[in-house]
CHARMM-style PDB file with segment names, atoms N, HN, CA, C and O in Angstrom:
ATOM      1  N   MET     1     212.142  19.154 -31.952  1.00  0.00      PROA
ATOM      2  CA  MET     1     210.710  18.878 -30.753  1.00  0.00      PROA
ATOM      3  C   MET     1     210.353  17.468 -32.367  1.00  0.00      PROA
ATOM      4  O   MET     1     210.450  17.534 -33.593  1.00  0.00      PROA
ATOM      5  N   GLY     2     209.913  16.315 -31.301  1.00  0.00      PROA
ATOM      6  HN  GLY     2     209.834  16.261 -30.306  1.00  0.00      PROA
ATOM      7  CA  GLY     2     209.721  15.036 -31.708  1.00  0.00      PROA
ATOM      8  C   GLY     2     208.356  15.284 -32.408  1.00  0.00      PROA
ATOM      9  O   GLY     2     207.662  16.295 -32.302  1.00  0.00      PROA
ATOM     10  N   ALA     3     208.118  14.240 -33.099  1.00  0.00      PROA
ATOM     11  HN  ALA     3     208.682  13.418 -33.186  1.00  0.00      PROA
ATOM     12  CA  ALA     3     206.592  13.837 -33.601  1.00  0.00      PROA
ATOM     13  C   ALA     3     205.556  13.822 -32.613  1.00  0.00      PROA
ATOM     14  O   ALA     3     205.675  13.516 -31.427  1.00  0.00      PROA
ATOM     15  N   VAL     4     204.292  14.268 -33.366  1.00  0.00      PROA
ATOM     16  HN  VAL     4     204.196  14.517 -34.329  1.00  0.00      PROA
ATOM     17  CA  VAL     4     203.058  14.348 -32.329  1.00  0.00      PROA
ATOM     18  C   VAL     4     202.763  13.232 -32.472  1.00  0.00      PROA
ATOM     19  O   VAL     4     202.934  12.834 -33.624  1.00  0.00      PROA
ATOM     20  N   VAL     5     202.198  12.185 -31.456  1.00  0.00      PROA
ATOM     21  HN  VAL     5     202.060  12.509 -30.520  1.00  0.00      PROA
ATOM     22  CA  VAL     5     200.958  10.941 -31.477  1.00  0.00      PROA
ATOM     23  C   VAL     5     199.946  11.468 -30.828  1.00  0.00      PROA
ATOM     24  O   VAL     5     199.640  12.188 -29.877  1.00  0.00      PROA
ATOM     25  N   ARG     6     199.424  10.651 -31.956  1.00  0.00      PROA
ATOM     26  HN  ARG     6     199.674  10.066 -32.728  1.00  0.00      PROA
ATOM     27  CA  ARG     6     198.164  11.072 -32.024  1.00  0.00      PROA
ATOM     28  C   ARG     6     197.645   9.480 -30.648  1.00  0.00      PROA
ATOM     29  O   ARG     6     198.415   8.622 -30.216  1.00  0.00      PROA
ATOM     30  N   GLY     7     196.375   9.622 -30.382  1.00  0.00      PROA
ATOM     31  HN  GLY     7     195.750  10.320 -30.733  1.00  0.00      PROA
ATOM     32  CA  GLY     7     195.219   8.794 -29.865  1.00  0.00      PROA
ATOM     33  C   GLY     7     196.097   8.234 -28.165  1.00  0.00      PROA
ATOM     34  O   GLY     7     196.942   9.124 -28.074  1.00  0.00      PROA
ATOM     35  N   ALA     8     196.246   7.578 -27.268  1.00  0.00      PROA
ATOM     36  HN  ALA     8     195.559   6.855 -27.341  1.00  0.00      PROA
ATOM     37  CA  ALA     8     196.612   7.290 -26.456  1.00  0.00      PROA
ATOM     38  C   ALA     8     198.020   7.409 -25.763  1.00  0.00      PROA
ATOM     39  O   ALA     8     198.245   7.102 -24.592  1.00  0.00      PROA
ATOM     40  N   GLY     9     199.035   7.959 -26.768  1.00  0.00      PROA
ATOM     41  HN  GLY     9     198.852   8.209 -27.719  1.00  0.00      PROA
ATOM     42  CA  GLY     9     200.738   8.348 -26.774  1.00  0.00      PROA
ATOM     43  C   GLY     9     200.135   9.610 -26.537  1.00  0.00      PROA
ATOM     44  O   GLY     9     200.533   9.886 -25.405  1.00  0.00      PROA
ATOM     45  N   TRP    10     199.196  10.824 -27.040  1.00  0.00      PROA
ATOM     46  HN  TRP    10     198.872  10.600 -27.960  1.00  0.00      PROA
ATOM     47  CA  TRP    10     199.162  11.854 -26.720  1.00  0.00      PROA
ATOM     48  C   TRP    10     199.034  11.687 -25.681  1.00  0.00      PROA
ATOM     49  O   TRP    10     199.887  10.970 -25.160  1.00  0.00      PROA
ATOM     50  N   ARG    11     198.340  12.029 -25.125  1.00  0.00      PROA
ATOM     51  HN  ARG    11     197.646  12.612 -25.549  1.00  0.00      PROA
ATOM     52  CA  ARG    11     198.389  11.651 -23.534  1.00  0.00      PROA
ATOM     53  C   ARG    11     199.470  11.708 -22.346  1.00  0.00      PROA
ATOM     54  O   ARG    11     199.528  12.347 -21.295  1.00  0.00      PROA
ATOM     55  N   ASP    12     200.308  10.754 -22.975  1.00  0.00      PROA
ATOM     56  HN  ASP    12     200.261  10.235 -23.828  1.00  0.00      PROA
ATOM     57  CA  ASP    12     201.566  10.425 -22.115  1.00  0.00      PROA
ATOM     58  C   ASP    12     202.588  11.788 -22.521  1.00  0.00      PROA
ATOM     59  O   ASP    12     203.328  12.386 -21.741  1.00  0.00      PROA
ATOM     60  N   TRP    13     202.360  12.094 -24.107  1.00  0.00      PROA
ATOM     61  HN  TRP    13     201.759  11.608 -24.741  1.00  0.00      PROA
ATOM     62  CA  TRP    13     203.580  12.778 -24.323  1.00  0.00      PROA
ATOM     63  C   TRP    13     203.226  13.711 -23.885  1.00  0.00      PROA
ATOM     64  O   TRP    13     204.217  14.366 -23.563  1.00  0.00      PROA
ATOM     65  N   TRP    14     201.743  14.562 -23.499  1.00  0.00      PROA
ATOM     66  HN  TRP    14     200.938  14.030 -23.760  1.00  0.00      PROA
ATOM     67  CA  TRP    14     201.676  15.738 -23.522  1.00  0.00      PROA
ATOM     68  C   TRP    14     202.001  15.843 -21.463  1.00  0.00      PROA
ATOM     69  O   TRP    14     202.276  16.911 -20.916  1.00  0.00      PROA
ATOM     70  N   ILE    15     201.880  14.609 -20.759  1.00  0.00      PROA
ATOM     71  HN  ILE    15     201.656  13.742 -21.203  1.00  0.00      PROA
ATOM     72  CA  ILE    15     202.140  14.218 -19.493  1.00  0.00      PROA
ATOM     73  C   ILE    15     203.860  14.497 -19.543  1.00  0.00      PROA
ATOM     74  O   ILE    15     204.504  15.194 -18.760  1.00  0.00      PROA
ATOM     75  N   ARG    16     204.213  13.957 -20.360  1.00  0.00      PROA
ATOM     76  HN  ARG    16     203.689  13.390 -20.997  1.00  0.00      PROA
ATOM     77  CA  ARG    16     206.185  13.898 -19.957  1.00  0.00      PROA
ATOM     78  C   ARG    16     206.424  15.458 -20.398  1.00  0.00      PROA
ATOM     79  O   ARG    16     207.126  16.104 -19.621  1.00  0.00      PROA
ATOM     80  N   ARG    17     205.994  16.042 -21.391  1.00  0.00      PROA
ATOM     81  HN  ARG    17     205.424  15.517 -22.023  1.00  0.00      PROA
ATOM     82  CA  ARG    17     206.255  17.351 -21.671  1.00  0.00      PROA
ATOM     83  C   ARG    17     205.606  18.310 -20.674  1.00  0.00      PROA
ATOM     84  O   ARG    17     206.325  19.260 -20.365  1.00  0.00      PROA
ATOM     85  N   TYR    18     204.438  18.265 -20.123  1.00  0.00      PROA
ATOM     86  HN  TYR    18     203.853  17.494 -20.374  1.00  0.00      PROA
ATOM     87  CA  TYR    18     203.779  19.447 -19.133  1.00  0.00      PROA
ATOM     88  C   TYR    18     204.113  18.948 -17.666  1.00  0.00      PROA
ATOM     89  O   TYR    18     204.162  19.763 -16.746  1.00  0.00      PROA
ATOM     90  N   GLY    19     204.302  17.837 -17.498  1.00  0.00      PROA
ATOM     91  HN  GLY    19     204.262  17.174 -18.246  1.00  0.00      PROA
ATOM     92  CA  GLY    19     204.429  17.057 -16.278  1.00  0.00      PROA
ATOM     93  C   GLY    19     203.299  17.031 -15.343  1.00  0.00      PROA
ATOM     94  O   GLY    19     203.334  16.539 -14.215  1.00  0.00      PROA
ATOM     95  N   ARG    20     202.188  17.661 -15.958  1.00  0.00      PROA
ATOM     96  HN  ARG    20     202.159  18.061 -16.874  1.00  0.00      PROA
ATOM     97  CA  ARG    20     200.805  17.039 -14.926  1.00  0.00      PROA
ATOM     98  C   ARG    20     199.616  16.911 -16.066  1.00  0.00      PROA
ATOM     99  O   ARG    20     199.648  17.616 -17.075  1.00  0.00      PROA
ATOM    100  N   SER    21     198.898  16.256 -15.900  1.00  0.00      PROA
ATOM    101  HN  SER    21     198.873  15.683 -15.080  1.00  0.00      PROA
ATOM    102  CA  SER    21     197.485  15.822 -16.269  1.00  0.00      PROA
ATOM    103  C   SER    21     196.420  16.022 -15.449  1.00  0.00      PROA
ATOM    104  O   SER    21     195.618  15.114 -15.231  1.00  0.00      PROA
ATOM    105  N   ASP    22     196.285  17.433 -14.821  1.00  0.00      PROA
ATOM    106  HN  ASP    22     196.937  18.171 -14.998  1.00  0.00      PROA
ATOM    107  CA  ASP    22     194.991  18.047 -14.687  1.00  0.00      PROA
ATOM    108  C   ASP    22     194.696  19.009 -15.687  1.00  0.00      PROA
ATOM    109  O   ASP    22     195.498  19.771 -16.227  1.00  0.00      PROA
ATOM    110  N   ARG    23     193.293  18.895 -15.917  1.00  0.00      PROA
ATOM    111  HN  ARG    23     192.641  18.276 -15.478  1.00  0.00      PROA
ATOM    112  CA  ARG    23     192.650  19.941 -17.000  1.00  0.00      PROA
ATOM    113  C   ARG    23     191.670  21.022 -16.044  1.00  0.00      PROA
ATOM    114  O   ARG    23     190.873  20.657 -15.179  1.00  0.00      PROA
ATOM    115  N   GLY    24     191.958  22.433 -16.446  1.00  0.00      PROA
ATOM    116  HN  GLY    24     192.604  22.729 -17.149  1.00  0.00      PROA
ATOM    117  CA  GLY    24     191.030  23.138 -16.125  1.00  0.00      PROA
ATOM    118  C   GLY    24     190.932  23.632 -14.348  1.00  0.00      PROA
ATOM    119  O   GLY    24     191.651  22.981 -13.590  1.00  0.00      PROA
ATOM    120  N   MET    25     190.159  24.624 -13.801  1.00  0.00      PROA
ATOM    121  HN  MET    25     189.574  25.153 -14.417  1.00  0.00      PROA
ATOM    122  CA  MET    25     190.338  25.039 -12.823  1.00  0.00      PROA
ATOM    123  C   MET    25     189.645  24.067 -11.305  1.00  0.00      PROA
ATOM    124  O   MET    25     188.640  23.364 -11.403  1.00  0.00      PROA
ATOM    125  N   THR    26     190.354  24.223 -10.129  1.00  0.00      PROA
ATOM    126  HN  THR    26     191.171  24.794 -10.049  1.00  0.00      PROA
ATOM    127  CA  THR    26     189.790  22.998  -9.209  1.00  0.00      PROA
ATOM    128  C   THR    26     188.237  24.258  -8.158  1.00  0.00      PROA
ATOM    129  O   THR    26     188.047  25.460  -8.343  1.00  0.00      PROA
ATOM    130  N   THR    27     187.717  23.616  -7.487  1.00  0.00      PROA
ATOM    131  HN  THR    27     187.871  22.639  -7.336  1.00  0.00      PROA
ATOM    132  CA  THR    27     186.584  24.328  -6.839  1.00  0.00      PROA
ATOM    133  C   THR    27     187.007  25.735  -6.349  1.00  0.00      PROA
ATOM    134  O   THR    27     186.156  26.623  -6.415  1.00  0.00      PROA
ATOM    135  N   SER    28     188.235  26.026  -5.865  1.00  0.00      PROA
ATOM    136  HN  SER    28     188.926  25.304  -5.812  1.00  0.00      PROA
ATOM    137  CA  SER    28     188.546  27.271  -4.969  1.00  0.00      PROA
ATOM    138  C   SER    28     189.095  27.956  -5.781  1.00  0.00      PROA
ATOM    139  O   SER    28     189.316  29.134  -5.500  1.00  0.00      PROA
ATOM    140  N   GLU    29     189.565  27.305  -7.306  1.00  0.00      PROA
ATOM    141  HN  GLU    29     189.386  26.348  -7.534  1.00  0.00      PROA
ATOM    142  CA  GLU    29     189.693  28.530  -8.308  1.00  0.00      PROA
ATOM    143  C   GLU    29     188.900  29.258  -9.132  1.00  0.00      PROA
ATOM    144  O   GLU    29     189.058  30.391  -9.586  1.00  0.00      PROA
ATOM    145  N   TYR    30     187.500  27.991  -9.350  1.00  0.00      PROA
ATOM    146  HN  TYR    30     187.372  27.070  -8.981  1.00  0.00      PROA
ATOM    147  CA  TYR    30     186.387  29.018  -9.710  1.00  0.00      PROA
ATOM    148  C   TYR    30     186.114  30.270  -8.670  1.00  0.00      PROA
ATOM    149  O   TYR    30     186.198  31.482  -8.865  1.00  0.00      PROA
ATOM    150  N   ALA    31     185.783  29.573  -7.575  1.00  0.00      PROA
ATOM    151  HN  ALA    31     185.715  28.588  -7.417  1.00  0.00      PROA
ATOM    152  CA  ALA    31     185.489  30.507  -6.383  1.00  0.00      PROA
ATOM    153  C   ALA    31     186.169  32.000  -6.454  1.00  0.00      PROA
ATOM    154  O   ALA    31     185.560  33.061  -6.323  1.00  0.00      PROA
ATOM    155  N   MET    32     187.589  31.831  -6.695  1.00  0.00      PROA
ATOM    156  HN  MET    32     188.084  30.969  -6.802  1.00  0.00      PROA
ATOM    157  CA  MET    32     188.133  33.184  -6.537  1.00  0.00      PROA
ATOM    158  C   MET    32     188.112  33.565  -7.589  1.00  0.00      PROA
ATOM    159  O   MET    32     188.057  34.792  -7.675  1.00  0.00      PROA
ATOM    160  N   GLY    33     188.140  32.815  -8.836  1.00  0.00      PROA
ATOM    161  HN  GLY    33     188.184  31.819  -8.766  1.00  0.00      PROA
ATOM    162  CA  GLY    33     187.679  33.509 -10.402  1.00  0.00      PROA
ATOM    163  C   GLY    33     186.181  34.294 -10.108  1.00  0.00      PROA
ATOM    164  O   GLY    33     185.816  35.322 -10.679  1.00  0.00      PROA
ATOM    165  N   THR    34     185.517  33.644  -9.212  1.00  0.00      PROA
ATOM    166  HN  THR    34     185.813  32.809  -8.749  1.00  0.00      PROA
ATOM    167  CA  THR    34     184.002  34.235  -9.608  1.00  0.00      PROA
ATOM    168  C   THR    34     184.116  35.435  -8.585  1.00  0.00      PROA
ATOM    169  O   THR    34     183.626  36.483  -9.006  1.00  0.00      PROA
ATOM    170  N   ILE    35     184.618  35.476  -7.437  1.00  0.00      PROA
ATOM    171  HN  ILE    35     185.016  34.624  -7.095  1.00  0.00      PROA
ATOM    172  CA  ILE    35     185.021  36.482  -6.405  1.00  0.00      PROA
ATOM    173  C   ILE    35     185.577  37.845  -7.494  1.00  0.00      PROA
ATOM    174  O   ILE    35     184.692  38.658  -7.762  1.00  0.00      PROA
ATOM    175  N   ALA    36     186.705  38.054  -7.990  1.00  0.00      PROA
ATOM    176  HN  ALA    36     187.423  37.394  -7.773  1.00  0.00      PROA
ATOM    177  CA  ALA    36     187.209  38.528  -8.971  1.00  0.00      PROA
ATOM    178  C   ALA    36     186.706  39.418  -9.846  1.00  0.00      PROA
ATOM    179  O   ALA    36     186.976  40.604 -10.037  1.00  0.00      PROA
ATOM    180  N   ALA    37     185.634  38.392 -10.550  1.00  0.00      PROA
ATOM    181  HN  ALA    37     185.415  37.429 -10.394  1.00  0.00      PROA
ATOM    182  CA  ALA    37     184.899  39.282 -11.479  1.00  0.00      PROA
ATOM    183  C   ALA    37     183.669  40.108 -11.022  1.00  0.00      PROA
ATOM    184  O   ALA    37     183.322  41.161 -11.557  1.00  0.00      PROA
ATOM    185  N   CYS    38     182.994  39.460  -9.881  1.00  0.00      PROA
ATOM    186  HN  CYS    38     183.276  38.604  -9.447  1.00  0.00      PROA
ATOM    187  CA  CYS    38     182.367  40.204  -9.279  1.00  0.00      PROA
ATOM    188  C   CYS    38     182.748  41.637  -8.798  1.00  0.00      PROA
ATOM    189  O   CYS    38     182.234  42.742  -8.971  1.00  0.00      PROA
ATOM    190  N   ALA    39     184.291  41.015  -7.860  1.00  0.00      PROA
ATOM    191  HN  ALA    39     184.709  40.118  -7.720  1.00  0.00      PROA
ATOM    192  CA  ALA    39     184.664  42.834  -7.765  1.00  0.00      PROA
ATOM    193  C   ALA    39     184.956  43.476  -9.188  1.00  0.00      PROA
ATOM    194  O   ALA    39     184.820  44.699  -9.241  1.00  0.00      PROA
ATOM    195  N   PHE    40     185.291  42.900 -10.203  1.00  0.00      PROA
ATOM    196  HN  PHE    40     185.401  41.907 -10.160  1.00  0.00      PROA
ATOM    197  CA  PHE    40     185.870  43.975 -11.174  1.00  0.00      PROA
ATOM    198  C   PHE    40     184.634  44.732 -12.017  1.00  0.00      PROA
ATOM    199  O   PHE    40     184.581  45.797 -12.631  1.00  0.00      PROA
ATOM    200  N   ALA    41     183.631  43.628 -11.739  1.00  0.00      PROA
ATOM    201  HN  ALA    41     183.674  42.762 -11.240  1.00  0.00      PROA
ATOM    202  CA  ALA    41     181.895  44.541 -12.130  1.00  0.00      PROA
ATOM    203  C   ALA    41     181.781  45.325 -11.337  1.00  0.00      PROA
ATOM    204  O   ALA    41     181.746  46.528 -11.596  1.00  0.00      PROA
ATOM    205  N   ALA    42     181.675  44.723  -9.901  1.00  0.00      PROA
ATOM    206  HN  ALA    42     181.703  43.746  -9.691  1.00  0.00      PROA
ATOM    207  CA  ALA    42     180.947  46.166  -8.853  1.00  0.00      PROA
ATOM    208  C   ALA    42     182.191  47.519  -9.384  1.00  0.00      PROA
ATOM    209  O   ALA    42     181.650  48.457  -9.970  1.00  0.00      PROA
ATOM    210  N   VAL    43     183.404  47.607  -9.242  1.00  0.00      PROA
ATOM    211  HN  VAL    43     183.844  46.845  -8.766  1.00  0.00      PROA
ATOM    212  CA  VAL    43     184.202  48.682  -9.588  1.00  0.00      PROA
ATOM    213  C   VAL    43     183.972  49.220 -11.154  1.00  0.00      PROA
ATOM    214  O   VAL    43     183.858  50.416 -11.421  1.00  0.00      PROA
ATOM    215  N   LEU    44     183.939  48.520 -11.803  1.00  0.00      PROA
ATOM    216  HN  LEU    44     184.032  47.548 -11.586  1.00  0.00      PROA
ATOM    217  CA  LEU    44     183.388  48.970 -13.271  1.00  0.00      PROA
ATOM    218  C   LEU    44     182.094  49.520 -12.975  1.00  0.00      PROA
ATOM    219  O   LEU    44     182.153  50.725 -13.222  1.00  0.00      PROA
ATOM    220  N   TYR    45     180.605  49.101 -12.435  1.00  0.00      PROA
ATOM    221  HN  TYR    45     180.558  48.123 -12.234  1.00  0.00      PROA
ATOM    222  CA  TYR    45     179.473  49.731 -12.110  1.00  0.00      PROA
ATOM    223  C   TYR    45     179.543  51.386 -11.604  1.00  0.00      PROA
ATOM    224  O   TYR    45     178.819  52.281 -12.040  1.00  0.00      PROA
ATOM    225  N   LYS    46     180.419  51.501 -10.757  1.00  0.00      PROA
ATOM    226  HN  LYS    46     181.007  50.774 -10.404  1.00  0.00      PROA
ATOM    227  CA  LYS    46     180.748  52.764 -10.055  1.00  0.00      PROA
ATOM    228  C   LYS    46     181.509  53.450 -10.756  1.00  0.00      PROA
ATOM    229  O   LYS    46     181.462  54.610 -10.345  1.00  0.00      PROA
ATOM    230  N   VAL    47     182.294  53.327 -11.732  1.00  0.00      PROA
ATOM    231  HN  VAL    47     182.332  52.385 -12.066  1.00  0.00      PROA
ATOM    232  CA  VAL    47     182.999  54.138 -12.170  1.00  0.00      PROA
ATOM    233  C   VAL    47     182.092  54.302 -13.732  1.00  0.00      PROA
ATOM    234  O   VAL    47     182.419  55.326 -14.332  1.00  0.00      PROA
ATOM    235  N   VAL    48     181.280  53.653 -14.277  1.00  0.00      PROA
ATOM    236  HN  VAL    48     181.015  52.821 -13.790  1.00  0.00      PROA
ATOM    237  CA  VAL    48     180.467  54.301 -15.385  1.00  0.00      PROA
ATOM    238  C   VAL    48     179.157  55.154 -14.535  1.00  0.00      PROA
ATOM    239  O   VAL    48     178.531  56.042 -15.114  1.00  0.00      PROA
ATOM    240  N   ASN    49     178.901  54.820 -13.338  1.00  0.00      PROA
ATOM    241  HN  ASN    49     179.410  54.099 -12.868  1.00  0.00      PROA
ATOM    242  CA  ASN    49     177.782  55.477 -12.800  1.00  0.00      PROA
ATOM    243  C   ASN    49     178.098  56.665 -12.157  1.00  0.00      PROA
ATOM    244  O   ASN    49     177.153  57.249 -11.626  1.00  0.00      PROA
ATOM    245  N   SER    50     179.752  57.410 -12.039  1.00  0.00      PROA
ATOM    246  HN  SER    50     180.519  56.935 -12.471  1.00  0.00      PROA
ATOM    247  CA  SER    50     179.770  58.130 -11.389  1.00  0.00      PROA
ATOM    248  C   SER    50     179.732  59.396 -12.458  1.00  0.00      PROA
ATOM    249  O   SER    50     179.922  59.308 -13.671  1.00  0.00      PROA
ATOM    250  N   GLY    51     179.407  60.722 -11.625  1.00  0.00      PROA
ATOM    251  HN  GLY    51     179.252  60.794 -10.639  1.00  0.00      PROA
ATOM    252  CA  GLY    51     178.997  61.842 -12.176  1.00  0.00      PROA
ATOM    253  C   GLY    51     179.795  62.138 -13.546  1.00  0.00      PROA
ATOM    254  O   GLY    51     179.161  62.424 -14.561  1.00  0.00      PROA
ATOM    255  N   ALA    52     181.086  62.068 -13.550  1.00  0.00      PROA
ATOM    256  HN  ALA    52     181.602  61.835 -12.726  1.00  0.00      PROA
ATOM    257  CA  ALA    52     181.673  62.413 -15.143  1.00  0.00      PROA
ATOM    258  C   ALA    52     182.011  61.741 -16.072  1.00  0.00      PROA
ATOM    259  O   ALA    52     182.589  62.139 -17.083  1.00  0.00      PROA
ATOM    260  N   VAL    53     181.618  60.440 -15.764  1.00  0.00      PROA
ATOM    261  HN  VAL    53     181.149  60.116 -14.942  1.00  0.00      PROA
ATOM    262  CA  VAL    53     181.459  59.303 -16.831  1.00  0.00      PROA
ATOM    263  C   VAL    53     180.182  59.338 -17.296  1.00  0.00      PROA
ATOM    264  O   VAL    53     180.078  59.225 -18.517  1.00  0.00      PROA
ATOM    265  N   ARG    54     178.768  59.514 -16.409  1.00  0.00      PROA
ATOM    266  HN  ARG    54     178.852  59.606 -15.417  1.00  0.00      PROA
ATOM    267  CA  ARG    54     177.537  59.375 -17.046  1.00  0.00      PROA
ATOM    268  C   ARG    54     177.542  60.697 -17.492  1.00  0.00      PROA
ATOM    269  O   ARG    54     176.942  60.445 -18.537  1.00  0.00      PROA
ATOM    270  N   ASP    55     177.711  61.782 -17.547  1.00  0.00      PROA
ATOM    271  HN  ASP    55     178.198  61.987 -16.698  1.00  0.00      PROA
ATOM    272  CA  ASP    55     177.636  63.316 -18.348  1.00  0.00      PROA
ATOM    273  C   ASP    55     178.426  62.747 -19.275  1.00  0.00      PROA
ATOM    274  O   ASP    55     177.640  62.097 -19.965  1.00  0.00      PROA
ATOM    275  N   ALA    56     179.762  62.567 -19.805  1.00  0.00      PROA
ATOM    276  HN  ALA    56     180.401  63.094 -19.245  1.00  0.00      PROA
ATOM    277  CA  ALA    56     180.231  62.244 -21.045  1.00  0.00      PROA
ATOM    278  C   ALA    56     179.972  61.418 -21.840  1.00  0.00      PROA
ATOM    279  O   ALA    56     180.398  61.502 -22.992  1.00  0.00      PROA
ATOM    280  N   LEU    57     179.069  60.233 -21.349  1.00  0.00      PROA
ATOM    281  HN  LEU    57     178.723  60.165 -20.413  1.00  0.00      PROA
ATOM    282  CA  LEU    57     178.053  59.356 -21.917  1.00  0.00      PROA
ATOM    283  C   LEU    57     176.957  59.946 -22.815  1.00  0.00      PROA
ATOM    284  O   LEU    57     176.625  59.770 -23.987  1.00  0.00      PROA
ATOM    285  N   GLN    58     176.513  60.739 -21.772  1.00  0.00      PROA
ATOM    286  HN  GLN    58     176.782  60.882 -20.820  1.00  0.00      PROA
ATOM    287  CA  GLN    58     175.321  61.337 -22.742  1.00  0.00      PROA
ATOM    288  C   GLN    58     176.030  62.104 -23.338  1.00  0.00      PROA
ATOM    289  O   GLN    58     176.694  61.578 -24.231  1.00  0.00      PROA
ATOM    290  N   SER    59     176.164  63.229 -23.186  1.00  0.00      PROA
ATOM    291  HN  SER    59     175.624  63.656 -22.460  1.00  0.00      PROA
ATOM    292  CA  SER    59     176.770  64.159 -23.895  1.00  0.00      PROA
ATOM    293  C   SER    59     177.459  63.337 -25.306  1.00  0.00      PROA
ATOM    294  O   SER    59     177.677  64.001 -26.319  1.00  0.00      PROA
ATOM    295  N   LEU    60     177.722  62.083 -25.272  1.00  0.00      PROA
ATOM    296  HN  LEU    60     177.545  61.544 -24.449  1.00  0.00      PROA
ATOM    297  CA  LEU    60     178.306  61.437 -26.400  1.00  0.00      PROA
ATOM    298  C   LEU    60     177.326  60.649 -27.530  1.00  0.00      PROA
ATOM    299  O   LEU    60     177.448  60.304 -28.705  1.00  0.00      PROA
ATOM    300  N   ILE    61     176.369  60.574 -26.572  1.00  0.00      PROA
ATOM    301  HN  ILE    61     176.270  60.855 -25.617  1.00  0.00      PROA
ATOM    302  CA  ILE    61     175.181  59.855 -27.537  1.00  0.00      PROA
ATOM    303  C   ILE    61     174.068  60.626 -27.888  1.00  0.00      PROA
ATOM    304  O   ILE    61     173.227  60.287 -28.720  1.00  0.00      PROA
ATOM    305  N   LYS    62     174.068  62.003 -27.040  1.00  0.00      PROA
ATOM    306  HN  LYS    62     174.751  62.279 -26.363  1.00  0.00      PROA
ATOM    307  CA  LYS    62     173.165  63.051 -27.872  1.00  0.00      PROA
ATOM    308  C   LYS    62     173.908  63.693 -29.142  1.00  0.00      PROA
ATOM    309  O   LYS    62     173.332  64.038 -30.174  1.00  0.00      PROA
ATOM    310  N   GLY    63     174.976  63.771 -28.947  1.00  0.00      PROA
ATOM    311  HN  GLY    63     175.443  63.490 -28.109  1.00  0.00      PROA
ATOM    312  CA  GLY    63     175.773  64.200 -29.996  1.00  0.00      PROA
ATOM    313  C   GLY    63     175.381  63.431 -30.979  1.00  0.00      PROA
ATOM    314  O   GLY    63     174.846  64.008 -31.925  1.00  0.00      PROA
ATOM    315  N   ALA    64     175.537  61.838 -31.046  1.00  0.00      PROA
ATOM    316  HN  ALA    64     175.972  61.369 -30.277  1.00  0.00      PROA
ATOM    317  CA  ALA    64     175.176  60.886 -32.295  1.00  0.00      PROA
ATOM    318  C   ALA    64     174.104  61.031 -32.663  1.00  0.00      PROA
ATOM    319  O   ALA    64     173.750  61.199 -33.830  1.00  0.00      PROA
ATOM    320  N   LEU    65     173.342  60.978 -31.563  1.00  0.00      PROA
ATOM    321  HN  LEU    65     173.630  60.842 -30.616  1.00  0.00      PROA
ATOM    322  CA  LEU    65     171.849  61.079 -32.125  1.00  0.00      PROA
ATOM    323  C   LEU    65     171.021  62.465 -32.751  1.00  0.00      PROA
ATOM    324  O   LEU    65     169.982  62.317 -33.394  1.00  0.00      PROA
ATOM    325  N   ASP    66     171.606  63.814 -32.483  1.00  0.00      PROA
ATOM    326  HN  ASP    66     172.450  63.934 -31.960  1.00  0.00      PROA
ATOM    327  CA  ASP    66     171.567  64.326 -33.255  1.00  0.00      PROA
ATOM    328  C   ASP    66     171.905  65.016 -34.814  1.00  0.00      PROA
ATOM    329  O   ASP    66     171.511  65.938 -35.529  1.00  0.00      PROA
ATOM    330  N   GLY    67     172.800  64.030 -34.813  1.00  0.00      PROA
ATOM    331  HN  GLY    67     173.121  63.281 -34.232  1.00  0.00      PROA
ATOM    332  CA  GLY    67     173.173  63.964 -36.017  1.00  0.00      PROA
ATOM    333  C   GLY    67     173.799  64.973 -37.130  1.00  0.00      PROA
ATOM    334  O   GLY    67     173.657  64.936 -38.352  1.00  0.00      PROA
ATOM    335  N   THR    68     174.544  65.894 -36.318  1.00  0.00      PROA
ATOM    336  HN  THR    68     174.659  65.924 -35.325  1.00  0.00      PROA
ATOM    337  CA  THR    68     174.817  67.099 -37.773  1.00  0.00      PROA
ATOM    338  C   THR    68     175.707  66.744 -38.463  1.00  0.00      PROA
ATOM    339  O   THR    68     176.589  66.039 -37.973  1.00  0.00      PROA
ATOM    340  N   PHE    69     175.748  67.126 -39.817  1.00  0.00      PROA
ATOM    341  HN  PHE    69     175.031  67.698 -40.215  1.00  0.00      PROA
ATOM    342  CA  PHE    69     176.786  66.535 -40.626  1.00  0.00      PROA
ATOM    343  C   PHE    69     177.320  67.830 -41.107  1.00  0.00      PROA
ATOM    344  OT1 PHE    69     178.279  67.854 -41.877  1.00  0.00      PROA
TER     345      PHE     69
END
């Protein structure tokens, strides 16, 4: 690997190395990421609010608050 160049040459080196100069996501990528995050949150909400998981969490919290040592 060659020497790392600082300053203006750094950007040129990066473009030669990785072949592109764009950074971050485009608007459509942000939109898809937001939709995916909302879908994941909805699924997680459904799972946590299901009867079995809710009962397990309640028994876990109750056991922790009872404090039997």
